Short mmCIF file of C-alpha atoms in Angstrom, two decimals:
data_model
loop_
_atom_site.label_atom_id
_atom_site.label_comp_id
_atom_site.label_asym_id
_atom_site.label_seq_id
_atom_site.Cartn_x
_atom_site.Cartn_y
_atom_site.Cartn_z
CA ASP A 1 52.99 -41.86 2.79
CA THR A 2 55.42 -40.35 5.26
CA GLU A 3 57.08 -37.05 4.44
CA VAL A 4 60.09 -37.95 6.53
CA THR A 5 62.68 -39.63 4.32
CA GLN A 6 65.45 -41.79 5.71
CA THR A 7 68.51 -43.22 3.98
CA PRO A 8 69.82 -45.83 3.74
CA LYS A 9 66.98 -48.28 4.34
CA HIS A 10 69.44 -51.00 5.28
CA LEU A 11 73.00 -50.73 6.57
CA VAL A 12 75.46 -53.42 7.58
CA MET A 13 78.61 -52.21 9.29
CA GLY A 14 81.56 -53.65 11.14
CA MET A 15 82.42 -52.62 14.66
CA THR A 16 85.33 -50.49 13.46
CA ASN A 17 83.45 -48.73 10.68
CA LYS A 18 82.19 -45.17 10.55
CA LYS A 19 78.84 -44.64 8.85
CA SER A 20 75.97 -42.15 8.91
CA LEU A 21 72.21 -42.32 8.81
CA LYS A 22 70.41 -39.45 7.10
CA CYS A 23 66.97 -37.97 7.49
CA GLU A 24 65.13 -35.22 5.64
CA GLN A 25 61.73 -33.62 6.08
CA HIS A 26 59.95 -31.00 4.01
CA MET A 27 57.03 -30.19 6.31
CA GLY A 28 58.60 -27.04 7.75
CA HIS A 29 58.95 -28.70 11.12
CA ARG A 30 61.45 -27.27 13.58
CA ALA A 31 61.85 -30.29 15.87
CA MET A 32 63.54 -33.50 14.76
CA TYR A 33 64.10 -36.73 16.62
CA TRP A 34 66.11 -39.95 16.57
CA TYR A 35 64.57 -43.08 18.03
CA LYS A 36 65.95 -46.61 18.35
CA GLN A 37 63.61 -49.57 18.13
CA LYS A 38 64.23 -53.25 18.82
CA ALA A 39 61.91 -55.86 17.35
CA LYS A 40 58.38 -55.84 18.80
CA LYS A 41 59.36 -53.17 21.36
CA PRO A 42 58.35 -49.51 21.60
CA PRO A 43 60.72 -46.91 20.16
CA GLU A 44 63.22 -45.40 22.58
CA LEU A 45 64.06 -41.73 22.29
CA MET A 46 67.73 -40.94 21.66
CA PHE A 47 67.99 -37.28 20.69
CA VAL A 48 65.80 -34.27 20.04
CA TYR A 49 66.74 -31.16 18.10
CA SER A 50 64.62 -28.06 18.38
CA TYR A 51 65.36 -25.13 16.08
CA GLU A 52 68.63 -26.83 15.06
CA LYS A 53 69.86 -27.05 18.65
CA LEU A 54 70.21 -30.27 20.62
CA SER A 55 67.56 -30.07 23.33
CA ILE A 56 67.37 -33.64 24.60
CA ASN A 57 70.06 -36.33 24.81
CA GLU A 58 68.73 -39.41 26.56
CA SER A 59 72.16 -40.43 27.89
CA VAL A 60 73.09 -42.01 24.58
CA PRO A 61 76.64 -43.47 24.29
CA SER A 62 79.10 -41.23 22.48
CA ARG A 63 79.50 -43.76 19.66
CA PHE A 64 76.25 -42.19 18.40
CA SER A 65 76.73 -38.58 17.34
CA PRO A 66 73.79 -36.52 16.04
CA GLU A 67 74.05 -33.55 13.75
CA CYS A 68 71.43 -31.11 12.51
CA PRO A 69 72.90 -29.12 9.58
CA ASN A 70 69.66 -27.20 9.01
CA SER A 71 65.99 -27.36 9.91
CA SER A 72 65.25 -29.98 7.23
CA LEU A 73 68.14 -32.36 7.77
CA LEU A 74 69.18 -34.63 10.58
CA ASN A 75 72.13 -37.02 10.61
CA LEU A 76 73.22 -39.73 12.99
CA HIS A 77 76.93 -40.52 12.83
CA LEU A 78 77.91 -44.00 13.91
CA HIS A 79 81.36 -45.11 15.06
CA ALA A 80 82.67 -48.17 16.87
CA LEU A 81 79.23 -49.66 17.35
CA GLN A 82 78.49 -52.91 19.13
CA PRO A 83 76.36 -55.80 17.89
CA GLU A 84 73.70 -54.88 20.46
CA ASP A 85 73.26 -51.57 18.63
CA SER A 86 71.64 -53.47 15.77
CA ALA A 87 68.10 -52.11 15.53
CA LEU A 88 65.68 -50.02 13.51
CA TYR A 89 66.58 -46.34 13.75
CA LEU A 90 63.64 -44.02 13.27
CA CYS A 91 63.79 -40.35 12.45
CA ALA A 92 60.79 -38.16 13.21
CA SER A 93 59.76 -34.54 13.09
CA SER A 94 57.15 -32.20 14.52
CA GLN A 95 56.47 -28.54 14.94
CA GLY A 96 58.84 -26.88 17.41
CA LEU A 97 59.03 -27.76 21.06
CA VAL A 98 57.15 -24.76 22.39
CA ARG A 99 55.56 -25.86 25.67
CA LYS A 100 51.99 -25.19 24.64
CA MET A 101 52.51 -27.11 21.42
CA ALA A 102 53.01 -30.43 23.19
CA GLY A 103 49.93 -31.66 21.36
CA ASN A 104 51.67 -31.44 17.99
CA THR A 105 51.91 -34.71 16.14
CA ILE A 106 55.27 -36.40 15.69
CA TYR A 107 55.64 -37.92 12.21
CA PHE A 108 58.00 -40.82 11.66
CA GLY A 109 60.03 -41.99 8.71
CA GLU A 110 60.23 -45.59 7.52
CA GLY A 111 63.45 -46.17 9.41
CA SER A 112 66.94 -47.43 8.71
CA TRP A 113 67.66 -51.05 9.58
CA LEU A 114 71.13 -51.25 11.07
CA THR A 115 73.07 -54.48 11.52
CA VAL A 116 76.42 -54.38 13.32
CA VAL A 117 78.67 -57.38 12.65
CA ALA B 1 55.74 -39.23 35.82
CA GLN B 2 53.72 -39.79 32.69
CA SER B 3 53.02 -43.33 31.58
CA VAL B 4 50.72 -45.42 29.45
CA ALA B 5 49.84 -49.07 29.73
CA GLN B 6 48.59 -51.47 27.09
CA PRO B 7 47.34 -54.46 29.06
CA GLU B 8 47.11 -56.88 26.13
CA ASP B 9 50.16 -58.15 24.24
CA GLN B 10 47.92 -59.49 21.49
CA VAL B 11 44.34 -59.06 20.36
CA ASN B 12 42.71 -61.53 17.98
CA VAL B 13 39.53 -60.70 16.08
CA ALA B 14 37.70 -62.09 13.09
CA GLU B 15 37.42 -59.98 9.97
CA GLY B 16 34.25 -57.93 10.00
CA ASN B 17 33.98 -57.92 13.78
CA PRO B 18 34.54 -54.80 15.89
CA LEU B 19 37.95 -54.41 17.47
CA THR B 20 39.21 -52.67 20.59
CA VAL B 21 42.83 -52.13 21.59
CA LYS B 22 43.10 -50.93 25.18
CA CYS B 23 45.22 -48.15 26.63
CA THR B 24 45.24 -46.55 30.06
CA TYR B 25 47.28 -43.56 31.05
CA SER B 26 48.74 -41.86 34.08
CA VAL B 27 49.59 -38.18 33.72
CA SER B 28 49.74 -35.03 35.76
CA GLY B 29 47.91 -32.21 34.08
CA ASN B 30 46.21 -32.37 30.71
CA PRO B 31 46.95 -35.53 28.73
CA TYR B 32 48.11 -35.43 25.12
CA LEU B 33 47.39 -38.94 23.88
CA PHE B 34 48.31 -40.57 20.59
CA TRP B 35 47.84 -43.84 18.72
CA TYR B 36 50.38 -45.10 16.18
CA VAL B 37 50.37 -48.22 14.02
CA GLN B 38 53.41 -50.10 12.76
CA TYR B 39 53.06 -52.56 9.91
CA PRO B 40 55.74 -55.24 9.54
CA ASN B 41 59.13 -53.84 8.60
CA ARG B 42 57.77 -50.29 8.42
CA GLY B 43 58.00 -47.10 10.44
CA LEU B 44 55.29 -45.77 12.75
CA GLN B 45 52.21 -44.21 11.21
CA PHE B 46 50.11 -41.68 13.11
CA LEU B 47 46.48 -42.73 13.52
CA LEU B 48 44.87 -40.16 15.81
CA LYS B 49 45.31 -38.02 18.88
CA TYR B 50 43.38 -36.48 21.76
CA ILE B 51 44.32 -32.98 22.85
CA THR B 52 41.10 -31.46 24.13
CA GLY B 53 37.44 -31.25 23.23
CA ASP B 54 35.24 -34.08 22.01
CA ASN B 55 35.95 -37.34 23.80
CA LEU B 56 35.46 -39.36 20.62
CA VAL B 57 38.35 -38.84 18.25
CA LYS B 58 38.22 -40.02 14.65
CA GLY B 59 41.40 -40.92 12.80
CA SER B 60 42.85 -42.60 9.75
CA TYR B 61 41.69 -45.87 8.16
CA GLY B 62 38.33 -45.83 9.98
CA PHE B 63 39.84 -45.95 13.46
CA GLU B 64 38.51 -43.96 16.38
CA ALA B 65 39.37 -43.65 20.04
CA GLU B 66 37.38 -42.71 23.10
CA PHE B 67 38.95 -40.56 25.79
CA ASN B 68 37.55 -41.40 29.24
CA LYS B 69 38.88 -39.15 31.97
CA SER B 70 37.24 -40.96 34.87
CA GLN B 71 38.70 -44.30 33.80
CA THR B 72 41.96 -42.74 32.50
CA SER B 73 41.57 -44.70 29.30
CA PHE B 74 42.04 -44.04 25.61
CA HIS B 75 40.93 -47.22 23.83
CA LEU B 76 41.32 -47.58 20.08
CA LYS B 77 38.30 -48.93 18.20
CA LYS B 78 37.11 -49.84 14.76
CA PRO B 79 33.58 -51.02 13.92
CA SER B 80 34.63 -53.62 11.36
CA ALA B 81 38.14 -55.10 11.29
CA LEU B 82 40.04 -55.85 8.10
CA VAL B 83 42.80 -58.42 7.64
CA SER B 84 44.99 -55.51 6.54
CA ASP B 85 44.58 -53.95 10.01
CA SER B 86 46.88 -56.65 11.39
CA ALA B 87 49.84 -54.76 12.81
CA LEU B 88 51.52 -53.55 16.01
CA TYR B 89 49.69 -50.70 17.73
CA PHE B 90 51.25 -48.24 20.16
CA CYS B 91 49.51 -45.87 22.52
CA ALA B 92 51.59 -42.88 23.64
CA VAL B 93 51.44 -39.81 25.83
CA ARG B 94 53.48 -36.65 25.25
CA ASP B 95 55.18 -35.11 28.27
CA SER B 96 55.94 -31.45 28.92
CA ARG B 97 59.36 -31.73 27.22
CA GLY B 98 57.67 -33.01 24.09
CA LYS B 99 58.88 -36.56 24.60
CA LEU B 100 56.56 -39.35 23.43
CA ILE B 101 56.18 -42.04 26.08
CA PHE B 102 54.99 -45.27 24.51
CA GLY B 103 53.11 -48.24 25.84
CA GLN B 104 54.57 -51.69 25.23
CA GLY B 105 52.48 -52.22 22.13
CA THR B 106 49.64 -54.55 21.21
CA THR B 107 49.77 -56.88 18.24
CA LEU B 108 46.45 -57.00 16.45
CA GLN B 109 45.74 -60.16 14.48
CA VAL B 110 42.68 -60.10 12.23
CA LYS B 111 41.77 -63.49 10.80
CA PRO B 112 39.71 -64.03 7.64
#
């Protein structure tokens, strides 16, 4: 079983709503990730936090706002989303992004299914 | 730029038969290669990885993968397939920023 926990498992929101996805890991990892995945497609990286600092933003629209309150928690704040943003949102974690640790495994949560209506 | 390719959208095998899911890679420098499996309506589960050392890597659920530098391949294998192995399989390479670059995925269908 994964040690990356995501809530909620399912979320339906209107285009004017504000909601948040939450992620927690207890593996002592210092890098955390948000991915977006459409059905039958590979996950697409959105954001990476390393040691609680945003290190990668893959040109994600500002209606998605990440937050890393501490090394165990990662949030994704959602506002004014579009129907095409409906997808599975995966949180993941790994040991910190030190260059020589690129071989560290990234562990994924079960995901949050988001539907925008 | 780093990339991986999974040439087969779907692989069909009979239960009990050996299975192979193919992956080829293109990287500069040392490759860090991974296999993940995704069961229906679930997240990605890590199966195995190649960092360095022995070219035959053993992983979870009886899976293994063979790293072949000359053919730039990292094929996933299992000696005897189970119906429960039916899932979507992703090969991935990790770049110098730590980003996982995925192949397009291969659906494995194991029939009884």
